Coordinates of C-alpha atoms and ligand atoms in Angstrom, one line a residue:
M1 CA -0.1 0.1 0.0
K2 CA 1.4 3.3 -1.1
R3 CA 2.4 5.6 1.8
I4 CA 1.9 9.2 1.4
T5 CA 4.0 11.8 3.7
H6 CA 4.7 15.7 4.1
W7 CA 7.3 17.5 2.1
I8 CA 9.2 19.8 4.3
D9 CA 12.5 21.5 3.7
G10 CA 12.8 20.0 0.2
E11 CA 12.4 16.4 0.8
E12 CA 10.0 13.8 2.0
W13 CA 9.4 14.0 6.0
S14 CA 10.9 10.5 7.0
A15 CA 9.4 10.3 10.6
D16 CA 6.6 7.9 11.4
P17 CA 3.0 9.6 11.5
E18 CA 0.9 9.6 14.8
R19 CA -1.8 9.3 12.7
T20 CA -3.0 8.2 9.2
G21 CA -5.9 8.4 6.9
P22 CA -7.1 6.2 4.2
V23 CA -6.8 7.1 0.4
Y24 CA -9.1 5.2 -1.7
D25 CA -9.1 4.2 -5.5
P26 CA -13.0 5.3 -5.9
A27 CA -13.4 3.2 -8.9
T28 CA -12.5 0.0 -7.3
G29 CA -13.6 0.8 -3.8
Q30 CA -10.1 -0.4 -2.5
V31 CA -8.0 1.4 0.1
A32 CA -5.2 2.5 -2.1
G33 CA -3.1 4.1 0.4
E34 CA -2.5 6.0 3.4
V35 CA -1.7 9.4 4.3
A36 CA 0.0 11.0 7.3
M37 CA -1.9 13.6 9.3
A38 CA 0.2 16.2 10.7
S39 CA 0.8 16.9 13.9
V40 CA 1.1 20.5 15.4
A41 CA 4.8 19.7 15.6
E42 CA 5.2 18.9 12.0
V43 CA 3.0 22.0 10.7
D44 CA 5.6 24.0 12.9
A45 CA 8.6 22.3 11.1
A46 CA 7.2 23.1 7.8
V47 CA 6.4 26.6 8.8
E48 CA 9.8 27.1 10.1
A49 CA 11.5 26.0 7.0
A50 CA 9.4 28.1 5.0
R51 CA 10.4 31.1 7.5
K52 CA 13.9 30.5 7.0
A53 CA 13.8 29.9 3.4
F54 CA 11.9 33.3 2.7
E55 CA 15.0 35.4 4.3
E56 CA 16.9 34.3 1.2
W57 CA 13.8 33.5 -1.3
R58 CA 12.8 37.2 -1.1
D59 CA 15.7 38.6 -2.6
V60 CA 16.0 36.1 -5.4
P61 CA 15.9 38.4 -8.3
V62 CA 12.5 38.6 -9.9
T63 CA 13.3 37.3 -13.3
R64 CA 15.3 34.4 -11.4
R65 CA 12.3 33.3 -9.6
Q66 CA 10.2 33.7 -13.0
N67 CA 12.7 31.3 -14.3
V68 CA 11.9 28.8 -11.9
M69 CA 8.2 29.2 -12.9
F70 CA 9.0 28.8 -16.8
E71 CA 10.7 25.4 -16.1
F72 CA 8.0 24.3 -13.6
R73 CA 5.6 25.0 -16.4
R74 CA 7.7 23.1 -18.9
I75 CA 7.8 20.1 -16.5
V76 CA 4.2 20.1 -15.7
S77 CA 3.1 20.4 -19.5
D78 CA 5.4 17.4 -20.3
R79 CA 4.2 15.3 -17.9
R80 CA 0.6 16.4 -17.8
R81 CA -0.7 12.7 -18.5
Q82 CA 1.4 11.3 -15.3
L83 CA -0.4 14.2 -13.3
A84 CA -3.6 13.3 -14.5
E85 CA -3.5 9.9 -13.8
V86 CA -2.6 10.5 -10.2
I87 CA -5.5 12.5 -10.0
T88 CA -7.9 9.9 -11.5
S89 CA -6.5 7.5 -9.1
E90 CA -7.3 9.2 -6.3
H91 CA -10.3 11.4 -7.1
G92 CA -12.2 9.1 -9.5
K93 CA -12.9 11.7 -12.4
T94 CA -12.0 10.6 -15.7
V95 CA -8.5 11.2 -17.3
P96 CA -9.7 13.8 -19.8
D97 CA -11.4 15.5 -17.3
A98 CA -8.5 15.5 -15.0
L99 CA -6.3 16.6 -18.1
G100 CA -8.5 19.7 -18.4
E101 CA -7.8 20.4 -14.7
V102 CA -4.1 20.3 -15.1
Q103 CA -4.5 22.5 -18.3
R104 CA -6.4 25.1 -16.0
G105 CA -3.6 24.9 -13.3
L106 CA -1.0 25.3 -16.2
E107 CA -2.4 28.7 -17.3
V108 CA -2.4 30.3 -13.5
I109 CA 1.5 29.0 -13.8
E110 CA 1.8 30.8 -17.3
F111 CA 0.2 33.9 -15.4
A112 CA 2.8 33.4 -12.8
C113 CA 5.7 33.2 -15.3
N114 CA 4.7 37.2 -16.1
I115 CA 5.6 38.0 -12.4
A116 CA 8.3 40.7 -13.2
H117 CA 5.6 42.6 -15.0
L118 CA 2.9 41.7 -12.5
V119 CA 4.6 43.5 -9.5
K120 CA 6.0 46.8 -10.9
G121 CA 5.0 49.5 -8.7
E122 CA 4.1 53.4 -9.7
Y123 CA 6.2 56.3 -9.8
S124 CA 5.5 60.0 -9.5
E125 CA 8.2 62.5 -10.3
Q126 CA 8.2 65.9 -8.5
V127 CA 5.4 65.3 -6.1
S128 CA 6.7 68.4 -4.1
T129 CA 9.8 70.3 -4.9
G130 CA 12.7 67.7 -5.5
V131 CA 10.6 65.1 -4.2
D132 CA 9.6 62.1 -5.9
T133 CA 7.1 59.2 -4.5
Y134 CA 6.8 55.6 -5.6
T135 CA 5.3 52.3 -4.5
I136 CA 7.0 49.0 -4.4
R137 CA 5.2 45.5 -3.9
Q138 CA 6.8 43.1 -1.2
P139 CA 5.7 39.8 -0.8
L140 CA 4.0 38.8 2.6
G141 CA 6.4 36.0 4.0
V142 CA 5.2 32.7 5.0
V143 CA 1.5 32.0 3.5
A144 CA -0.6 29.2 3.6
G145 CA -2.9 27.2 1.3
I146 CA -5.7 24.8 2.4
T147 CA -7.5 23.1 -0.3
P148 CA -10.4 20.8 -1.3
F149 CA -10.5 17.4 -2.8
N150 CA -12.4 18.2 -5.9
F151 CA -9.4 19.8 -7.9
P152 CA -6.3 18.3 -6.2
A153 CA -4.0 19.5 -8.6
M154 CA -5.7 22.7 -10.0
V155 CA -6.8 24.6 -6.6
P156 CA -3.4 24.4 -5.1
M157 CA -2.0 25.8 -8.5
W158 CA -4.5 28.7 -8.1
M159 CA -2.6 29.6 -5.2
Y160 CA 1.1 28.7 -4.7
P161 CA 2.6 29.8 -8.4
L162 CA 1.8 33.4 -8.0
A163 CA 2.5 33.4 -4.3
I164 CA 6.2 31.8 -4.5
A165 CA 6.7 33.8 -7.9
A166 CA 6.1 37.0 -6.0
G167 CA 8.6 36.0 -3.5
N168 CA 6.6 34.4 -0.5
T169 CA 7.2 31.0 0.6
F170 CA 4.3 28.5 1.1
V171 CA 2.9 25.7 3.2
L172 CA 0.3 24.0 1.5
K173 CA -2.5 21.6 3.3
P174 CA -4.1 19.7 0.7
S175 CA -7.3 17.5 0.8
E176 CA -6.2 14.5 2.9
K177 CA -8.7 12.7 0.5
D178 CA -6.2 12.7 -2.6
P179 CA -3.2 13.8 -1.5
S180 CA -0.5 12.7 -4.1
A181 CA -0.9 15.4 -6.6
S182 CA 0.5 18.0 -4.3
L183 CA 3.5 15.7 -3.5
L184 CA 4.1 15.3 -7.4
A185 CA 4.2 19.0 -7.5
A186 CA 6.6 19.3 -4.8
Q187 CA 9.3 17.2 -6.4
W188 CA 8.8 19.0 -9.6
L189 CA 9.1 22.2 -8.2
A190 CA 12.4 21.2 -6.6
E191 CA 13.5 19.8 -9.9
A192 CA 12.6 23.0 -11.5
G193 CA 15.1 24.7 -9.4
L194 CA 13.2 25.8 -6.3
P195 CA 15.0 26.1 -3.2
P196 CA 14.3 23.8 -0.2
G197 CA 11.8 25.3 2.0
V198 CA 10.2 27.6 -0.4
F199 CA 7.4 25.1 -1.0
N200 CA 6.1 22.7 1.7
V201 CA 3.2 20.3 2.0
V202 CA 1.5 19.2 5.0
H203 CA -1.1 16.4 4.9
G204 CA -4.1 16.0 7.6
D205 CA -7.2 17.4 8.9
K206 CA -8.7 19.8 11.5
V207 CA -5.4 19.7 13.8
A208 CA -3.1 20.8 10.7
V209 CA -5.5 23.5 9.9
D210 CA -6.1 24.7 13.2
R211 CA -2.4 25.3 13.7
I212 CA -2.0 27.2 10.6
L213 CA -4.7 29.4 11.4
E214 CA -2.8 30.3 14.8
H215 CA 0.6 30.0 13.8
P216 CA 2.2 33.5 14.3
D217 CA 4.5 33.3 11.4
I218 CA 2.2 32.8 8.7
S219 CA 0.9 36.0 7.1
A220 CA -1.9 35.1 4.8
V221 CA -4.0 32.1 4.3
S222 CA -5.9 31.0 1.1
F223 CA -8.8 28.4 1.5
V224 CA -10.9 27.0 -0.9
G225 CA -13.6 24.3 0.1
S226 CA -17.0 24.3 1.6
T227 CA -18.9 27.3 2.9
P228 CA -19.1 26.1 6.7
I229 CA -15.5 25.6 6.8
A230 CA -14.6 28.7 4.8
R231 CA -16.2 30.9 7.2
Y232 CA -14.6 29.2 10.1
I233 CA -11.0 29.7 8.1
Y234 CA -12.2 33.4 7.8
E235 CA -13.3 34.0 11.2
N236 CA -10.4 32.2 12.7
G237 CA -7.5 33.5 10.4
T238 CA -8.3 37.1 10.5
K239 CA -8.7 36.9 14.4
H240 CA -5.2 36.0 14.5
G241 CA -4.1 38.9 12.2
K242 CA -4.0 37.3 8.8
R243 CA -5.0 38.4 5.4
V244 CA -7.6 35.5 4.5
Q245 CA -9.2 34.7 1.2
A246 CA -11.8 31.9 1.7
L247 CA -13.7 30.4 -1.2
G248 CA -16.8 28.7 -0.2
G249 CA -19.5 26.0 -1.6
A250 CA -21.9 26.8 -4.2
K251 CA -25.4 26.1 -5.6
N252 CA -25.2 27.1 -9.3
H253 CA -28.4 27.9 -10.9
M254 CA -29.0 27.7 -15.0
V255 CA -32.2 29.7 -15.9
V256 CA -33.6 28.8 -19.3
L257 CA -35.9 31.1 -21.1
P258 CA -38.7 29.8 -23.1
D259 CA -36.8 31.5 -26.4
A260 CA -33.6 29.7 -25.7
D261 CA -31.8 27.2 -28.3
M262 CA -33.3 23.9 -26.5
E263 CA -30.6 21.6 -27.9
L264 CA -27.7 23.8 -26.7
A265 CA -29.2 24.4 -23.3
A266 CA -30.1 20.3 -23.1
D267 CA -26.4 19.7 -23.7
A268 CA -25.0 22.6 -21.5
A269 CA -27.4 21.2 -18.6
V270 CA -26.3 17.9 -18.9
S271 CA -22.9 18.5 -19.3
A272 CA -22.2 20.8 -16.5
G273 CA -24.5 18.8 -14.1
F274 CA -22.8 15.5 -14.6
G275 CA -19.2 16.3 -15.5
S276 CA -16.9 15.4 -12.8
A277 CA -20.0 13.7 -11.3
G278 CA -21.3 17.1 -10.1
E279 CA -17.9 17.7 -8.0
R280 CA -17.3 20.6 -9.2
C281 CA -17.9 24.4 -7.4
M282 CA -19.2 25.5 -11.0
A283 CA -21.4 22.7 -11.4
I284 CA -24.9 23.4 -12.4
S285 CA -27.1 21.7 -10.0
V286 CA -30.4 23.6 -10.5
V287 CA -32.0 24.2 -13.6
V288 CA -34.7 27.0 -13.4
T289 CA -37.0 26.5 -16.5
V290 CA -39.1 29.7 -17.1
G291 CA -42.9 29.3 -18.6
D292 CA -43.3 26.4 -20.8
A293 CA -39.4 25.8 -21.2
A294 CA -39.4 22.8 -19.2
D295 CA -41.9 20.7 -21.2
R296 CA -39.4 21.2 -24.2
L297 CA -36.1 21.4 -22.3
L298 CA -36.5 18.1 -20.1
P299 CA -37.2 15.5 -23.0
K300 CA -34.0 16.6 -24.5
M301 CA -32.2 16.2 -21.4
L302 CA -33.5 12.9 -20.8
E303 CA -32.0 11.4 -24.2
R304 CA -28.7 13.0 -23.7
I305 CA -28.6 11.4 -19.7
A306 CA -29.8 7.9 -21.2
K307 CA -26.6 8.0 -23.3
L308 CA -24.1 9.0 -20.6
R309 CA -21.4 6.2 -19.7
T310 CA -20.5 6.3 -15.8
G311 CA -17.6 4.0 -15.0
P312 CA -14.1 4.1 -13.9
G313 CA -12.1 6.9 -14.6
T314 CA -9.5 5.1 -16.4
D315 CA -11.7 3.4 -19.0
P316 CA -11.7 5.5 -22.2
D317 CA -15.4 5.1 -22.7
S318 CA -16.4 6.6 -19.3
E319 CA -18.0 10.1 -19.4
M320 CA -18.5 10.3 -15.5
G321 CA -16.6 8.6 -12.6
P322 CA -17.4 7.7 -9.0
L323 CA -17.9 9.8 -6.3
V324 CA -14.7 10.3 -4.1
T325 CA -15.3 8.3 -0.8
P326 CA -17.9 6.2 0.3
E327 CA -18.9 8.8 2.9
H328 CA -19.5 11.0 0.4
R329 CA -21.3 8.6 -2.0
D330 CA -23.6 7.7 1.1
R331 CA -24.4 11.3 1.5
V332 CA -25.4 11.9 -1.9
V333 CA -27.3 8.9 -2.1
G334 CA -29.1 10.3 1.5
Y335 CA -30.0 13.2 -0.6
I336 CA -31.6 11.6 -3.2
D337 CA -33.7 9.7 -0.7
K338 CA -34.7 12.9 0.8
G339 CA -35.9 14.7 -2.3
V340 CA -38.2 11.8 -2.8
E341 CA -39.4 12.0 0.8
E342 CA -40.1 15.7 0.5
G343 CA -42.2 15.3 -2.6
A344 CA -39.8 16.1 -5.4
E345 CA -40.5 14.0 -8.8
L346 CA -37.6 11.8 -9.4
V347 CA -37.3 11.4 -13.1
V348 CA -33.9 9.4 -13.3
D349 CA -32.6 7.8 -10.3
G350 CA -28.6 6.9 -10.1
R351 CA -29.0 5.4 -6.8
G352 CA -27.7 1.6 -6.8
Y353 CA -26.0 1.7 -10.0
A354 CA -22.2 0.1 -10.8
P355 CA -20.6 -1.0 -13.7
E356 CA -20.0 -4.5 -14.1
G357 CA -16.7 -5.7 -12.3
Y358 CA -16.9 -2.4 -10.2
E359 CA -19.5 -3.2 -7.8
N360 CA -17.5 -2.0 -4.8
G361 CA -16.7 1.5 -6.4
F362 CA -18.6 4.6 -5.1
Y363 CA -20.8 5.1 -8.2
V364 CA -23.8 7.0 -8.2
G365 CA -25.5 7.3 -11.9
P366 CA -27.0 10.6 -13.2
T367 CA -30.1 11.7 -11.2
L368 CA -32.6 14.2 -12.5
F369 CA -35.5 15.7 -10.4
D370 CA -38.5 17.6 -11.8
R371 CA -40.8 19.8 -9.7
V372 CA -38.2 20.9 -6.9
T373 CA -39.4 23.7 -4.9
P374 CA -37.0 26.2 -2.8
D375 CA -38.4 24.9 0.6
M376 CA -37.0 21.2 -0.3
T377 CA -33.3 20.2 1.3
I378 CA -32.0 19.1 -2.1
Y379 CA -32.7 22.6 -3.3
K380 CA -31.2 24.3 -0.2
D381 CA -28.0 22.3 0.5
E382 CA -25.3 21.9 -1.7
I383 CA -25.2 18.0 -3.0
F384 CA -22.0 18.0 -4.7
G385 CA -22.9 15.1 -6.8
P386 CA -24.6 13.9 -10.0
V387 CA -28.1 15.3 -9.0
L388 CA -29.8 17.9 -10.9
S389 CA -33.0 19.7 -9.7
T390 CA -35.6 21.4 -11.9
V391 CA -37.3 24.3 -10.7
R392 CA -40.5 25.6 -12.7
V393 CA -41.1 29.4 -12.6
D394 CA -43.7 31.3 -14.3
T395 CA -41.7 34.4 -15.2
Y396 CA -38.2 35.5 -15.7
Q397 CA -38.4 37.8 -12.7
E398 CA -39.1 34.9 -10.3
A399 CA -36.2 33.3 -11.7
I400 CA -33.9 36.3 -10.8
D401 CA -35.7 36.7 -7.5
L402 CA -35.0 32.8 -6.5
I403 CA -31.2 33.0 -7.3
N404 CA -30.8 36.7 -5.8
A405 CA -32.6 35.1 -2.7
N406 CA -29.8 32.1 -2.6
P407 CA -27.4 32.4 0.1
Y408 CA -24.7 31.1 -2.2
G409 CA -23.4 33.3 -4.9
N410 CA -20.6 31.4 -7.1
G411 CA -21.9 30.8 -10.7
T412 CA -25.0 30.9 -12.7
A413 CA -26.2 31.0 -16.2
V414 CA -28.9 32.2 -18.5
F415 CA -29.9 30.7 -21.8
T416 CA -31.9 33.0 -24.3
N417 CA -31.8 34.3 -27.6
D418 CA -32.9 37.8 -26.5
G419 CA -29.8 40.3 -25.7
G420 CA -31.9 42.2 -23.6
A421 CA -32.9 39.7 -21.2
A422 CA -29.3 38.7 -21.0
R423 CA -28.1 41.9 -20.2
L424 CA -30.8 42.3 -17.7
F425 CA -29.3 39.1 -16.0
Q426 CA -25.9 40.2 -16.2
N427 CA -26.9 43.4 -14.5
Q428 CA -29.2 42.2 -11.7
I429 CA -27.9 38.8 -10.6
Q430 CA -26.2 38.9 -7.5
V431 CA -23.7 36.1 -8.3
G432 CA -20.0 36.7 -9.0
M433 CA -19.6 34.6 -12.4
V434 CA -22.1 34.6 -14.9
G435 CA -22.6 32.7 -17.9
I436 CA -24.7 33.8 -21.1
N437 CA -25.3 30.8 -23.2
L438 CA -22.6 28.8 -21.5
P439 CA -23.3 26.8 -18.7
I440 CA -19.9 27.5 -16.7
P441 CA -17.9 30.2 -16.9
V442 CA -14.4 28.6 -17.2
P443 CA -12.0 30.1 -14.9
L444 CA -9.2 32.2 -16.9
A445 CA -6.0 32.6 -15.1
F446 CA -5.9 36.4 -16.2
Y447 CA -9.2 37.1 -14.7
S448 CA -9.5 36.4 -10.8
F449 CA -12.1 33.8 -9.9
G450 CA -14.5 34.1 -7.0
G451 CA -18.4 34.1 -6.2
W452 CA -20.2 36.6 -3.7
K453 CA -22.2 36.0 -0.9
D454 CA -21.5 32.8 0.9
S455 CA -19.4 31.6 -1.9
L456 CA -16.3 34.1 -0.9
F457 CA -15.2 35.3 2.6
G458 CA -12.7 38.1 2.3
T459 CA -12.2 40.8 -0.1
H460 CA -9.7 38.9 -2.6
P461 CA -11.1 36.7 -5.5
I462 CA -8.3 34.1 -6.2
Y463 CA -5.0 34.2 -8.7
G464 CA -4.9 36.6 -11.4
P465 CA -4.8 40.5 -10.8
H466 CA -6.4 40.1 -7.5
G467 CA -4.2 37.2 -6.4
V468 CA -1.1 39.4 -6.9
D469 CA -2.7 41.9 -4.6
F470 CA -3.3 39.4 -2.1
Y471 CA 0.0 37.9 -2.0
T472 CA 2.1 41.1 -2.2
R473 CA 1.5 44.0 0.2
Q474 CA 2.4 47.8 -1.3
K475 CA 5.1 50.0 0.5
V476 CA 5.0 53.8 -0.4
V477 CA 8.5 55.6 -0.4
I478 CA 8.6 59.3 -0.7
S479 CA 12.3 60.5 -1.3
R480 CA 14.1 63.7 -1.3
W481 CA 18.1 63.5 -2.1
P482 CA 20.1 66.8 -0.3
D483 CA 19.6 69.6 -2.9
P484 CA 20.3 73.3 -2.7
M485 CA 16.6 74.0 -2.0
H486 CA 17.0 72.2 1.6
R487 CA 15.1 74.7 4.0
G488 CA 16.0 73.3 7.8
V489 CA 13.6 72.4 10.4
D490 CA 10.0 72.9 9.7
L491 CA 7.2 71.8 11.9
G492 CA 4.3 72.3 9.7
F493 CA 2.6 69.6 8.0
P494 CA 3.7 69.6 4.3
Q495 CA 1.2 71.6 2.1
H496 CA 0.5 70.4 -1.2
G497 CA 3.1 71.3 -4.0
S498 CA 5.1 73.1 -1.4
Ligands
LIG501 P1 -14.0 20.8 2.7 O1 -14.5 22.1 3.2 O2 -14.5 19.7 3.5 O3 -12.7 20.7 2.9 C1 -11.6 21.7 2.1 C2 -10.3 21.6 3.2 O4 -10.7 21.9 4.6 C3 -9.6 20.2 3.5 O5 -8.3 20.5 3.0 C4 -10.0 19.8 4.6 O6 -8.9 19.0 4.9 C5 -10.4 20.9 5.6 N1 -11.0 21.0 6.6 C6 -12.4 19.7 6.4 N2 -13.0 19.9 7.5 C7 -12.3 20.9 8.6 C8 -12.5 21.2 9.7 N3 -13.8 20.9 10.3 N4 -12.0 22.3 10.4 C9 -10.6 22.6 9.5 N5 -10.2 22.2 8.2 C10 -11.5 21.4 7.4 O7 -14.4 20.7 0.9 P2 -14.3 19.7 0.2 O8 -15.3 18.4 0.5 O9 -12.6 19.1 0.5 O10 -14.4 20.0 -1.3 C11 -15.6 20.7 -1.9 C12 -16.1 21.9 -1.5 O11 -15.3 22.7 -2.0 C13 -17.6 22.2 -2.1 O12 -18.2 22.9 -1.2 C14 -17.1 22.7 -3.3 O13 -18.2 23.9 -3.7 C15 -16.1 23.7 -2.8 N6 -15.1 24.5 -4.0 C16 -15.3 25.7 -4.0 C17 -14.6 26.3 -5.1 C18 -14.7 27.6 -5.2 O14 -14.0 28.1 -6.2 N7 -15.5 28.5 -4.6 C19 -13.7 25.4 -5.8 C20 -13.5 24.1 -5.5 C21 -14.2 23.5 -4.5

């Protein structure tokens, strides 16, 4: 059985762990490995390595830091298949889906390759006689990332390439459910020339997270995960004086107006609802049909759902893989039970499905509910599985009001052929990322990524320009060099232009 341990100060941590957790192969249901769960002392060792490394890394010329990122980009790009297979083996998603994840991560590394330009300051000459003012951006110090299971390579890459390129050192606490991708990244960063201690990985759970939140040598925490934990991280991290960005869960609605192209809308709803078995923060989980749209849309969705192939992520024929753990599978099945109990119409039931030869894997087939109402549990909670709910409303305004009343605000979409209706949506909707005739606004590295309301705590969306702001702080310098205009002691507050 494979043993997955921490990466501290440029090497694998050799001490035996006090506690371990299981890592599954979700396709077969077997325990494939065990991951070390960090103690407080192990987190402290990682932070100390990062603190020491920062003393030199902050002064490494920005072009050299940038070069490490270029080399890291080359390695990840060349070995993307290897990384994708590691993701599939622990997460369960299909290999093509995992390759897409790697590609999105690579784009953030590419953005970080531009760090010399991104951290440039501003300069104003002659703000007063013989006085110039300028800003410089400096790294924060040791920063930490805490990441979810659903994108084990990409979400950490939303954080560490930019943080490191900007001169910080990093402690990553990835999801304990699929930890191996982070270890591979650590090895590849070292191979790319990153000095020991600049990037460290500690595996674990609440023990490690709580130590990160209170550790006095950590300046900032980036978090991506579910809303209750995001809120907890934000409240406790800021209480300890840290800069915190905490991205939470989602309940993404897709509105289909009666004039929409129903073929396009059906393709989008099924792709975004069941891609990665619904374990995406940008998955569509609620289709809101306006007027008679449902009667035309649902038959087209049913045709498509009937053709979906669910199976092991390594099988080239599979379009949808298993869920990540048995607990998560049981939770999703519990929600389907609850939907039936509360009176929603179960149109397609994915419970009890398993492909032949994989009876112990954590599978749930695509599931579709109709006539879901906002008071039902399956509408209110984030299910994070292959379960799509249809809510029927009479008017467009009702659809907008429904979304705006929802506590989550990560992503949403509208399908229509009316430009005015789309524009109204983009203007009025209380959600951070909006698709127009596209189901999921795909993250792009040169735009920051983040939702509104309970989907993001803190002021900074992740990576992109906001990421540069998050991982640097501004210093303002006002400078004057001795000159003949020097006028001696003056206790007055300088007046503008003097
Ligand atoms: P999670 O909140 O359970 O775990 C995220 C991280 O927090 C993990 O590293 C985990 O070890 C840690 N953690 C879990 N429980 C903790 C506790 N009680 N105290 C301290 N730390 C704890 O999330 P998950 O199940 O791994 O991932 C799925 C969630 O992530 C979904 O809600 C999804 O919407 C969200 N997500 C959001 C985005 C986004 O961009 N907003 C992106 C990806 C995933």
